[in-house]
Amino acid sequence: MFALGLSVVTHAPIESGVIAVVIGGLITGVFGGSYINISGPGIHSAAVWMMGALILGEGKFSNGYQLMLSSGVIVGLLLILVGALRQIHRLDFIPVSVRRGIISMLGIWIMISQFPSLLGGDAYESYNSLGDMISTYPNLLRNAVMGESAYWLSGVGLVALMFMIFYSSYQNRFIRTLPAPLWLLIGGIAVSLYITVIEGESFTSYKNQLVFISDFGKDWLHSPHWETVGTMKFWVVTLGFFMVTLNESVTNLRITDSLDVVQRRSDINKEISALGLATLLSCSIGGLNVSATVAQSSTNAQLKAHTRWSGVLSAIMLLLIVIFLKPWLEQLLIPILSAMMLYIGYRMAAPSHLRSIAEIGWEDFVAFAAAFFIAWEYGILYGLLSGIVIIFVLQLIVSGKPGFILRYAFRPNTLLYEEENSGYLLSIKHYGSFINLGRIREQIDSVPSSSDMVVDFSLAKYVDQNVLIQLEYYEEIFTRRGGRFEIVGVDDLPIRVHHPFASWMPFGSAPSEEGPLSSRQEALAEWAEEEGYTFRPAAWYSGHPFYAFQYFRVVRIEGQRNRIHGKLNGLSFILADIDYHEGEFIARGNTHSTMIYMKSEKKLPQFVLDKERLLDKVAAFAGFSDINFENHPKFSAKHRLQGVNEKAIRDFFTDDFISLIEKSEDYHIEARGNQIMIFEKERLATTNEIKDMVSFAAELAAFLKITEE
């Protein structure tokens, strides 16, 4: 579905996206360095392809397609080169605000290009000015509302768009079993067939609104055109195309690594070389360029893929589906594809991104705006370069020490060494910013993520948000894999802006975290004070200590709020509202739940206890078997208990413990080592539910204290 949609965005033949997926899956599966990455056309690079086709084709998509094939071949060669030389860390340095500005601009381009097709109109084939495009919108809307165009086409497109918008908020388990694009594919074909029956012969006049796939064979093949290779605009387009493709792939590979159940780390240089080879081959025969993808890869992780052969299998399956189910795929309406791509464009350019950048600091907002408008007017490469220069100059100004930063800007300032306790210390001197982020990342990547690592900024006088965001990623990776990742030395560098990723510098003071509390927070604060607990409503952007549990193996924690600390019968506990999500980008599903973490004084058998509706996604993939108790048939019928050591679990689940569970609510209980996690529902708990859950945790703590004696 993505391959078809991105082909529509680039105004290339539909099969060009399929070629990219097939070649990408085969090449990266054999030669790549990632394990669960799914390769194919990239969303960001597809938008750059569309813009490049207009520039090289002098305003006409049909002229630019084969010219962009030649650009793609050059991009493939460059990716092979930087990967083979292992220089990814030197080129992946685009600041967050600049990258966000470019992505937002590309998202708006996607939305503008897909709006006519969404309403059943013809896609733009040429471009003179933005005003010319937008001037057609009133007529499109009038035709859709008055029914002068195919009213059911615009209706189907709008319904598909609404489905995409609300999919992430659906909690229905049946709907969430399949990604949103797959639902659109199934529903789109069904609706098209139904309309064919209802409309009869009149439907044939709208055949241009259906997907068309050429017959498999030589009709799929198109050769690159090289007539513009000697022009300045060709190389401006190609270098911008290369930078976006590289940055998109590296970013997606790092996200995919965090979702790997087996907890491995990709060889990014090797994977980039494989993506370059795939791009070279794909563009040589008429396919789109190949990137690492995030939505497809996150779905692959949810399906419990463990090896890179999953990418090979998905490529082969797609090719077989397109060849043998071509008549069915050609029943898919283009407005449905446009709805999916328009939603993706909105996600890329959502106003929340602008707000989040503004919250970091005014210098980042200026760089964001500069990259956006310069890229829009002059091209991606100029937008990237100008944004990088502007953010660097502004950082010199806001730091108050321009001479100091310039003096050490390009000198080695990172030192990694192994400490006596088998841990690692990375000392960063003078400053940490996007300029030396590659060196920092290279040092951290050389350390096993199951180790203990400390990053020390005590000798630095300036640290920007690009470094802090990257270190947050490493904290998650190390925590998931049993290691420890800690940052020290930034406590003495107050922040000018109250944001977790704002630049840290040696002046100013952070604003107070106090603010108005909701009625629920006020009730929790009052109850915590009565019980002698500590209540902290502020957001904490970390998954510690909850990442230790099986439930979060393929789930990413975004942060914690309303944390309550205290002791229950001598055992320390933490209660928090956890914000987390499963899947990425348009396959993402957001969840908020209230959970308790408790630490026992002795090691417990590893187990997961829950109702079946939650347990099947937590422990089924681990190969655990259900454990039943003949003396407690009601307990066994109501709960599913799974774990590694069945004998130890049976010894732990005494009659008293089972009785304690039976008289309580249906809690999800998971034990791992000496740690326990408890929660009731996959939603935020009310104040009364929190009190009941803490009361149960107190009884459980008392039981554990007895067993320890």
XYZ file of C-alpha atoms in Angstrom:
709
model
C 0.000 0.000 0.000
C 2.846 2.392 0.824
C 4.570 1.538 -2.448
C 1.418 2.372 -4.409
C 0.828 5.596 -2.462
C 4.389 6.861 -2.840
C 4.265 6.148 -6.560
C 1.192 8.394 -6.709
C 3.061 11.128 -4.798
C 6.045 11.043 -7.154
C 3.758 10.924 -10.231
C 5.774 7.899 -11.358
C 4.297 4.666 -12.745
C 2.642 2.625 -9.983
C 5.036 -0.263 -10.521
C 8.055 1.961 -9.770
C 7.289 1.798 -6.057
C 6.912 -1.990 -6.244
C 10.309 -2.266 -7.964
C 11.916 -0.289 -5.120
C 10.363 -2.511 -2.430
C 11.317 -5.752 -4.172
C 14.910 -4.769 -4.949
C 15.312 -3.105 -1.546
C 14.084 -6.173 0.314
C 16.290 -8.580 -1.632
C 19.474 -6.494 -1.522
C 19.299 -5.389 2.124
C 18.194 -8.878 3.161
C 21.382 -10.351 1.714
C 23.930 -7.541 2.102
C 22.423 -5.258 4.771
C 23.462 -4.598 8.354
C 20.020 -4.274 9.943
C 17.902 -7.170 11.175
C 14.253 -6.139 11.009
C 14.338 -3.115 8.728
C 11.934 -3.136 5.783
C 13.353 -1.225 2.836
C 11.425 0.608 0.142
C 10.553 4.085 -1.072
C 10.966 6.645 1.708
C 8.227 9.145 2.506
C 10.573 12.122 2.760
C 12.653 11.138 -0.248
C 9.491 10.532 -2.308
C 8.469 14.144 -1.692
C 11.964 15.282 -2.723
C 11.602 13.129 -5.848
C 8.348 14.941 -6.677
C 9.987 18.351 -6.297
C 13.058 17.247 -8.248
C 10.906 15.939 -11.096
C 9.263 19.357 -11.381
C 12.600 21.192 -11.345
C 14.401 18.933 -13.803
C 11.281 18.489 -15.939
C 10.787 22.260 -16.136
C 7.399 22.171 -14.479
C 6.112 18.865 -15.896
C 6.124 15.613 -13.930
C 6.113 13.481 -17.083
C 9.380 15.070 -18.246
C 11.066 14.791 -14.862
C 10.477 11.105 -14.040
C 13.323 9.616 -16.074
C 15.594 12.534 -15.243
C 15.089 11.739 -11.567
C 16.054 8.130 -12.298
C 19.513 9.392 -13.225
C 19.604 11.467 -10.031
C 18.652 8.345 -8.068
C 21.537 6.409 -9.622
C 23.987 9.088 -8.421
C 22.390 9.056 -4.951
C 22.843 5.278 -4.834
C 26.534 5.612 -5.678
C 27.023 8.258 -2.980
C 25.298 6.078 -0.365
C 27.524 3.135 -1.271
C 30.594 5.344 -0.957
C 29.847 6.890 2.458
C 28.749 3.533 3.847
C 31.832 1.711 2.572
C 34.092 4.432 4.009
C 32.115 4.254 7.294
C 31.551 8.006 7.305
C 27.854 8.082 8.204
C 28.548 9.774 11.524
C 30.224 12.692 9.739
C 27.281 13.398 7.423
C 24.340 12.695 9.740
C 24.574 16.032 11.545
C 21.536 18.010 10.373
C 20.152 19.939 13.387
C 16.721 18.945 14.647
C 15.124 22.310 13.878
C 16.510 22.377 10.325
C 15.416 18.800 9.653
C 11.978 19.559 11.036
C 11.667 22.614 8.781
C 12.549 20.596 5.666
C 10.164 17.764 6.607
C 7.317 20.222 7.246
C 7.881 21.826 3.857
C 7.834 18.411 2.167
C 4.632 17.527 4.022
C 2.869 20.622 2.718
C 3.975 19.768 -0.813
C 2.450 16.301 -0.425
C -0.838 17.742 0.842
C -1.069 20.259 -1.985
C -0.380 17.619 -4.620
C -2.856 15.059 -3.235
C -5.858 17.289 -2.536
C -7.311 17.183 -6.097
C -7.103 13.380 -6.269
C -8.725 13.122 -2.835
C -11.858 14.813 -4.185
C -11.944 12.774 -7.376
C -10.211 15.318 -9.595
C -7.275 14.769 -11.910
C -3.800 14.887 -10.380
C -1.566 17.819 -11.238
C 0.627 17.018 -14.224
C 2.480 20.320 -14.280
C 3.347 23.204 -11.998
C 3.699 26.873 -12.791
C 3.169 28.415 -9.369
C 1.680 27.606 -5.998
C -1.096 30.071 -6.725
C -2.060 28.172 -9.866
C -2.458 24.988 -7.854
C -4.486 26.516 -5.040
C -6.681 28.451 -7.478
C -8.182 25.137 -8.614
C -9.375 24.234 -5.108
C -12.681 26.211 -5.075
C -13.820 24.544 -8.290
C -12.863 21.115 -6.928
C -14.821 21.721 -3.730
C -17.832 23.037 -5.654
C -17.900 19.987 -7.934
C -17.617 17.651 -4.945
C -20.376 19.374 -2.966
C -22.761 19.836 -5.910
C -22.195 16.323 -7.201
C -20.973 17.490 -10.595
C -17.949 15.225 -10.198
C -18.306 11.653 -9.021
C -19.757 12.348 -5.584
C -18.915 8.871 -4.351
C -15.262 9.379 -5.284
C -14.884 12.426 -3.069
C -16.964 10.720 -0.381
C -14.768 7.635 -0.392
C -11.642 9.795 -0.207
C -12.944 11.809 2.732
C -14.071 8.691 4.625
C -10.632 7.144 4.101
C -9.017 10.337 5.379
C -11.175 10.311 8.526
C -10.252 6.677 9.136
C -6.560 7.543 8.939
C -7.023 10.452 11.344
C -8.805 8.427 14.036
C -7.031 5.082 13.618
C -4.388 5.783 16.269
C -7.096 6.471 18.862
C -9.058 3.256 18.194
C -8.813 0.810 21.091
C -10.816 -1.932 19.356
C -8.599 -5.002 19.211
C -10.025 -6.200 15.906
C -9.280 -2.897 14.151
C -5.785 -2.744 15.614
C -4.895 -6.220 14.332
C -4.064 -4.705 10.919
C -2.234 -1.464 10.070
C -4.368 1.381 8.751
C -2.987 1.180 5.160
C -3.932 -2.488 4.911
C -7.480 -1.700 6.041
C -7.651 0.969 3.337
C -6.479 -1.515 0.719
C -9.094 -4.097 1.693
C -11.888 -1.562 2.148
C -10.953 0.369 -0.988
C -11.147 -2.684 -3.232
C -14.446 -3.759 -1.638
C -15.992 -0.293 -2.081
C -14.799 -0.096 -5.695
C -16.360 -3.454 -6.548
C -19.607 -2.461 -4.829
C -19.775 0.848 -6.682
C -19.156 -0.949 -9.962
C -22.283 -3.004 -9.331
C -24.345 0.035 -8.258
C -23.176 2.421 -10.988
C -23.203 -0.120 -13.788
C -21.881 1.036 -17.140
C -21.541 4.640 -15.982
C -18.635 3.586 -13.813
C -16.420 3.102 -16.870
C -16.170 6.877 -17.283
C -14.256 7.052 -14.025
C -11.684 4.398 -14.825
C -9.001 7.076 -14.704
C -9.578 7.160 -10.934
C -8.436 3.560 -10.549
C -4.890 2.317 -10.025
C -3.254 1.154 -13.240
C -0.408 -1.364 -13.139
C 1.457 -2.275 -16.308
C 1.805 -5.942 -17.218
C 4.785 -7.533 -15.533
C 7.788 -7.577 -17.842
C 9.406 -5.047 -20.103
C 6.569 -2.542 -19.570
C 7.887 -2.089 -16.019
C 11.352 -1.060 -17.212
C 12.398 2.549 -17.835
C 15.934 3.800 -18.364
C 17.406 6.961 -16.786
C 17.837 10.069 -18.935
C 21.159 11.872 -18.485
C 20.737 15.047 -20.520
C 20.675 17.335 -17.447
C 23.661 15.773 -15.655
C 25.948 18.609 -16.740
C 23.716 21.356 -15.320
C 23.901 23.074 -11.958
C 20.249 22.353 -11.133
C 20.805 18.604 -11.542
C 23.518 18.535 -8.886
C 21.594 20.844 -6.544
C 18.614 18.461 -6.764
C 20.798 15.361 -6.448
C 22.793 16.512 -3.411
C 19.604 17.607 -1.617
C 18.050 14.246 -2.548
C 21.108 12.458 -1.147
C 21.092 14.343 2.176
C 17.374 13.750 2.779
C 17.609 10.052 1.840
C 20.629 9.535 4.103
C 19.099 11.359 7.067
C 15.741 9.613 6.670
C 17.352 6.177 6.503
C 19.688 6.689 9.463
C 16.899 8.112 11.628
C 14.536 5.250 10.774
C 17.231 2.633 11.385
C 17.844 3.979 14.874
C 14.121 3.895 15.659
C 13.876 0.354 14.303
C 16.769 -0.768 16.513
C 14.850 0.357 19.590
C 11.979 -1.966 18.576
C 14.092 -5.079 18.021
C 12.875 -7.747 20.433
C 16.246 -9.524 20.304
C 17.877 -6.198 21.278
C 20.495 -5.959 18.548
C 22.118 -2.885 17.075
C 22.337 -2.382 13.322
C 25.575 -1.865 11.428
C 24.314 1.397 9.967
C 27.248 1.903 7.601
C 26.736 -1.548 6.104
C 22.982 -1.021 5.818
C 23.434 2.351 4.107
C 25.769 0.760 1.555
C 23.154 -1.913 0.876
C 20.458 0.754 0.513
C 22.755 2.570 -1.926
C 23.197 -0.570 -4.017
C 19.443 -1.159 -3.986
C 18.813 2.456 -5.026
C 21.358 2.162 -7.840
C 19.731 -0.991 -9.214
C 16.156 0.211 -8.700
C 16.629 3.573 -10.405
C 18.586 1.945 -13.230
C 15.486 0.029 -14.335
C 12.724 2.514 -13.518
C 12.083 2.123 -9.766
C 12.060 4.729 -7.032
C 14.974 5.141 -4.657
C 15.266 2.819 -1.646
C 15.347 3.997 1.993
C 14.938 2.476 5.415
C 11.292 2.795 6.443
C 9.811 3.226 9.908
C 6.091 2.409 9.628
C 6.671 -0.858 7.773
C 9.595 -1.795 10.023
C 7.608 -1.163 13.207
C 4.845 -3.420 11.856
C 7.531 -6.017 11.110
C 8.685 -5.808 14.742
C 5.116 -6.211 16.002
C 4.850 -9.378 13.909
C 7.851 -10.703 15.864
C 10.324 -10.716 12.980
C 13.827 -11.651 14.132
C 16.011 -11.779 11.017
C 16.613 -9.760 7.864
C 14.996 -12.562 5.880
C 11.677 -11.037 6.900
C 12.495 -8.201 4.481
C 13.288 -10.681 1.715
C 10.034 -12.532 2.343
C 7.951 -9.346 2.316
C 9.572 -8.297 -0.980
C 8.836 -11.635 -2.620
C 5.271 -11.665 -1.288
C 4.614 -8.167 -2.634
C 5.903 -9.121 -6.076
C 3.710 -12.232 -6.168
C 0.670 -10.267 -5.005
C 1.156 -7.605 -7.675
C 1.665 -10.198 -10.416
C -1.135 -12.600 -9.535
C -3.654 -10.237 -7.927
C -3.185 -7.402 -10.408
C -6.895 -7.344 -11.473
C -7.941 -6.910 -7.834
C -5.348 -4.227 -7.079
C -6.522 -2.294 -10.125
C -9.923 -1.952 -8.432
C -8.342 0.300 -5.806
C -9.506 3.900 -6.066
C -6.838 6.595 -6.299
C -8.747 8.893 -3.847
C -8.064 6.291 -1.141
C -4.336 6.372 -1.850
C -4.464 10.176 -1.883
C -6.244 10.162 1.497
C -3.457 8.076 3.003
C -0.730 10.264 1.528
C -2.501 13.521 2.460
C -2.697 12.312 6.056
C 1.006 11.434 5.957
C 1.725 14.910 4.613
C -0.231 16.429 7.486
C 1.690 14.339 10.011
C 4.929 15.649 8.508
C 3.781 19.282 8.649
C 1.525 19.247 11.721
C 1.408 22.542 13.688
C 2.506 20.633 16.785
C 5.989 20.348 15.255
C 6.210 24.122 14.929
C 5.095 24.523 18.539
C 7.578 21.949 19.829
C 10.452 23.672 18.020
C 9.367 27.087 19.351
C 9.320 25.685 22.898
C 12.976 24.651 22.590
C 14.166 28.192 21.903
C 13.845 31.160 19.579
C 17.070 30.314 17.746
C 15.660 26.922 16.774
C 12.425 28.527 15.597
C 14.386 30.930 13.369
C 16.407 28.050 11.889
C 13.195 26.070 11.340
C 11.571 28.966 9.481
C 14.684 29.711 7.425
C 15.096 26.094 6.318
C 11.382 25.893 5.467
C 11.137 29.026 3.302
C 14.548 28.809 1.624
C 13.970 25.157 0.694
C 10.523 26.080 -0.633
C 11.868 28.876 -2.796
C 15.321 27.642 -3.840
C 15.465 23.901 -3.200
C 16.261 21.321 -0.526
C 20.046 21.681 -0.623
C 19.976 25.453 -0.119
C 17.408 25.075 2.664
C 19.611 22.570 4.492
C 22.817 24.572 4.127
C 21.253 27.896 5.103
C 19.496 26.343 8.088
C 22.745 24.790 9.339
C 24.647 28.063 8.996
C 21.873 30.063 10.702
C 21.532 27.730 13.692
C 25.318 27.694 14.140
C 25.526 31.497 14.105
C 22.583 31.809 16.504
C 24.138 29.271 18.877
C 27.279 31.398 18.924
C 25.131 34.383 19.913
C 22.963 32.743 22.601
C 25.894 30.896 24.171
C 27.576 34.205 25.018
C 30.926 32.608 24.156
C 31.291 32.737 20.344
C 35.077 32.903 20.455
C 35.255 29.922 22.785
C 33.033 27.723 20.585
C 34.795 28.760 17.367
C 38.150 27.974 18.930
C 37.149 24.385 19.712
C 34.459 23.824 17.061
C 36.377 21.346 14.936
C 38.852 19.966 17.441
C 38.499 16.470 18.947
C 36.786 16.923 22.302
C 35.503 13.465 23.249
C 37.397 10.918 25.303
C 36.073 7.399 25.956
C 37.714 5.006 28.370
C 36.782 1.909 30.338
C 36.597 2.259 34.104
C 37.731 -0.281 36.656
C 34.218 -1.592 37.301
C 33.815 -2.577 33.614
C 31.747 0.528 32.951
C 32.500 3.197 30.379
C 32.935 6.940 30.756
C 32.594 9.359 27.845
C 33.957 12.781 28.747
C 32.916 15.689 26.517
C 34.976 18.847 26.818
C 34.166 22.459 25.880
C 30.803 21.933 24.106
C 28.353 19.429 22.663
C 26.324 20.380 19.596
C 25.268 19.076 16.194
C 28.799 19.851 14.945
C 30.450 17.172 17.058
C 27.384 14.945 17.452
C 28.857 12.465 14.983
C 31.958 12.016 17.144
C 29.834 11.560 20.259
C 27.631 9.007 18.516
C 30.632 7.130 17.120
C 32.084 6.740 20.629
C 28.808 5.543 22.150
C 28.170 3.105 19.287
C 31.470 1.397 20.084
C 30.207 0.432 23.554
C 27.996 -2.667 24.084
C 24.513 -1.452 24.981
C 24.297 -4.006 27.793
C 27.089 -2.156 29.623
C 27.031 0.694 32.132
C 27.887 4.030 30.562
C 28.249 7.551 31.902
C 28.346 10.623 29.648
C 30.089 13.458 31.484
C 29.487 17.100 30.475
C 31.173 18.611 33.530
C 33.946 20.055 31.323
C 31.485 21.453 28.756
C 30.135 24.973 28.717
C 27.392 24.487 26.131
C 25.195 21.521 25.174
C 22.473 21.826 22.539
C 19.220 19.948 22.071
C 20.541 17.829 19.190
C 22.930 16.087 21.574
C 20.298 15.710 24.309
C 17.755 14.190 21.911
C 20.314 11.673 20.674
C 21.326 10.786 24.220
C 17.677 10.145 25.072
C 17.647 7.554 22.282
C 20.738 5.877 23.740
C 19.251 5.908 27.232
C 16.279 3.947 25.907
C 18.484 1.480 24.010
C 20.774 0.809 27.004
C 17.821 0.483 29.414
C 16.010 -1.986 27.154
C 19.111 -4.169 26.892
C 19.929 -4.386 30.565
C 22.573 -1.689 30.614
C 22.672 1.662 32.368
C 23.073 5.013 30.656
C 23.476 8.140 32.727
C 24.243 11.778 31.952
C 26.150 13.864 34.470
C 27.528 17.369 34.458
C 24.513 19.225 33.076
C 23.036 20.071 36.464
C 25.255 23.145 36.684
C 24.196 24.354 33.229
C 20.728 25.889 33.747
C 18.402 26.145 30.768
C 16.967 29.322 29.304
C 13.784 27.643 28.077
C 11.706 25.178 30.070
C 11.807 22.261 27.672
C 13.477 18.843 28.094
C 15.541 19.358 24.932
C 16.337 23.053 25.291
C 19.986 24.041 24.947
C 21.889 23.948 28.240
C 24.295 26.815 28.803
C 26.187 28.364 31.722
C 23.846 31.256 32.487
C 20.194 31.960 33.197
C 17.905 29.889 35.351
C 15.194 27.352 34.668
C 11.641 28.481 35.412
C 9.719 26.832 38.203
C 7.988 23.518 37.463
C 4.999 24.582 39.514
C 1.804 25.241 37.600
C -1.962 24.827 37.855
C -3.057 21.287 38.706
C -6.104 19.493 37.362
C -8.768 18.260 39.776
C -7.377 14.724 39.472
C -3.855 15.954 40.251
C -5.114 17.945 43.211
C -6.872 14.838 44.567
C -3.734 12.742 44.082
C -1.569 15.392 45.730
C -3.883 15.570 48.748
C -4.075 11.780 49.066
C -0.289 11.399 48.705
C 0.282 13.960 51.446
C -2.119 12.135 53.760
C -0.333 8.818 53.163
C 3.158 10.278 53.444
C 4.054 9.753 49.796
C 5.861 12.137 47.438
C 3.846 13.459 44.484
C 5.509 14.966 41.402
C 3.132 16.008 38.605
C 5.813 17.204 36.159
C 6.573 15.157 33.044
C 9.653 12.952 33.132
C 10.915 11.891 29.713
C 12.231 8.440 30.548
C 11.053 4.838 30.524
C 13.041 3.862 33.626
C 12.339 1.563 35.462
C 9.415 0.167 33.442
C 11.480 -0.862 30.413
C 12.687 -3.871 32.401
C 9.366 -5.657 31.855
C 8.232 -7.914 29.021
C 5.198 -5.726 28.345
C 7.405 -2.933 26.997
C 9.674 -5.065 24.800
C 8.108 -3.772 21.544
C 6.551 -0.631 23.017
C 8.198 2.796 23.317
C 7.641 4.853 26.452
C 7.371 8.570 25.724
C 7.349 9.740 29.318
C 5.815 9.596 32.779
C 3.598 12.040 34.635
C 2.037 12.325 38.089
C 4.667 10.132 39.743
C 4.051 9.056 43.339
C 6.947 7.646 45.403
C 6.782 5.931 48.750
C 6.981 2.661 50.668
C 4.429 -0.117 51.084
C 5.154 -2.388 54.044
C 8.838 -1.603 53.711
C 9.063 -2.011 49.921
C 9.699 1.008 47.685
C 7.140 1.718 44.995
C 6.562 4.156 42.131
C 3.161 4.929 40.670
C 3.002 6.892 37.423
C 0.840 7.711 34.424
C 2.809 6.188 31.534
C 2.496 7.544 27.979
C 3.624 4.993 25.411
C 2.975 3.858 21.866
C 3.209 0.745 19.723
C 4.179 1.028 16.062
C 5.550 4.102 14.328
C 4.283 6.919 12.115
C 0.874 6.049 10.617
C 1.054 2.550 12.155
C 1.364 4.168 15.574
C -1.152 3.537 18.345
C -0.991 5.734 21.457
C -1.862 4.442 24.924
C -1.878 6.002 28.393
C -1.979 3.827 31.472
C -1.434 4.123 35.225
C 1.094 1.601 36.540
C 2.875 0.662 39.748
C 6.502 -0.409 40.001
C 7.626 -2.173 43.178
C 10.963 -3.631 44.183
C 11.205 -6.735 46.345
C 14.122 -7.601 48.588
C 14.478 -11.075 47.100
C 14.489 -12.479 43.593
C 11.105 -13.627 42.284
C 10.273 -16.167 39.575
C 9.720 -14.502 36.203
C 6.020 -14.551 35.307
C 3.211 -12.624 33.633
C -0.328 -12.850 35.017
C -3.226 -11.302 33.172
C -6.507 -11.738 31.425
C -6.064 -13.172 27.958
C -6.816 -9.924 26.146
C -3.564 -8.382 27.371
C -1.368 -11.414 27.772
C -1.491 -12.507 24.157
C 0.522 -9.469 23.089
C 2.948 -9.586 26.003
C 4.078 -13.145 26.408
C 2.858 -15.218 23.458
C 5.879 -14.346 21.327
C 8.203 -15.452 24.141
C 7.009 -19.061 23.855
C 5.697 -19.337 27.408
C 3.005 -21.941 28.145
C -0.113 -21.360 30.245
C 0.161 -22.607 33.835
C -3.033 -23.935 35.460
C -3.819 -25.056 39.035
C -6.126 -28.038 39.468
C -7.021 -26.965 43.022
C -8.074 -23.514 41.793
C -10.177 -24.026 38.633
C -11.844 -20.584 38.849
C -8.487 -18.857 39.057
C -7.127 -20.854 36.111
C -10.236 -20.170 34.021
C -10.144 -16.432 34.669
C -6.411 -15.807 34.427
C -3.554 -16.786 32.200
C -0.261 -17.357 33.939
C 2.923 -17.749 31.939
C 6.583 -17.840 32.797
C 9.949 -19.476 32.285
C 10.406 -21.708 35.362
C 7.069 -23.452 35.943
C 8.154 -25.196 39.155
C 9.344 -21.959 40.768
C 6.127 -20.209 39.723
C 3.951 -22.963 41.203
C 5.899 -22.767 44.465
C 5.416 -19.001 44.550
C 1.668 -19.117 43.784
C 0.563 -20.500 47.117
C -3.073 -20.821 48.181
C -2.785 -17.550 50.107
C -1.362 -15.692 47.118
C -4.020 -17.040 44.750
C -6.701 -16.074 47.280
C -5.253 -12.531 47.400
C -5.474 -12.258 43.611
C -8.977 -13.719 43.383
C -10.459 -11.152 45.758
C -8.866 -8.217 43.916
C -9.483 -6.597 40.565
C -8.122 -8.216 37.406
C -4.668 -6.713 37.523
C -1.865 -7.276 35.091
C 1.030 -8.464 37.270
C 4.499 -9.046 35.925
C 7.581 -10.088 37.887
C 11.120 -9.934 36.580
C 14.065 -10.463 38.927
C 13.188 -8.583 42.092
C 10.941 -6.104 40.245
C 7.145 -6.132 39.973
C 4.793 -4.167 37.738
C 1.040 -3.825 38.326
C -1.721 -2.129 36.341
C -5.407 -2.690 35.698
C -6.454 -1.202 32.363
C -4.766 0.252 29.307
C -6.037 3.704 30.211
C -5.437 6.251 32.949
C -6.854 5.208 36.305
C -9.235 7.344 38.321
C -8.297 8.498 41.821
C -10.359 5.739 43.428
C -8.862 3.118 41.084
C -5.382 4.319 42.030
C -6.194 3.982 45.726
C -7.485 0.441 45.153
C -4.409 -0.476 43.130
C -2.044 0.871 45.811
C -4.043 -1.012 48.442
C -3.577 -4.236 46.476
C 0.137 -3.468 46.045
C 0.399 -3.008 49.837
C -1.174 -6.437 50.407
C 1.191 -7.914 47.840
C 4.146 -6.253 49.592
C 3.013 -7.727 52.903
C 2.812 -11.169 51.293
C 6.313 -10.771 49.874
C 7.677 -9.738 53.279
C 6.206 -12.901 54.811
C 7.756 -15.121 52.124
C 11.131 -13.465 52.691
C 11.149 -14.362 56.367
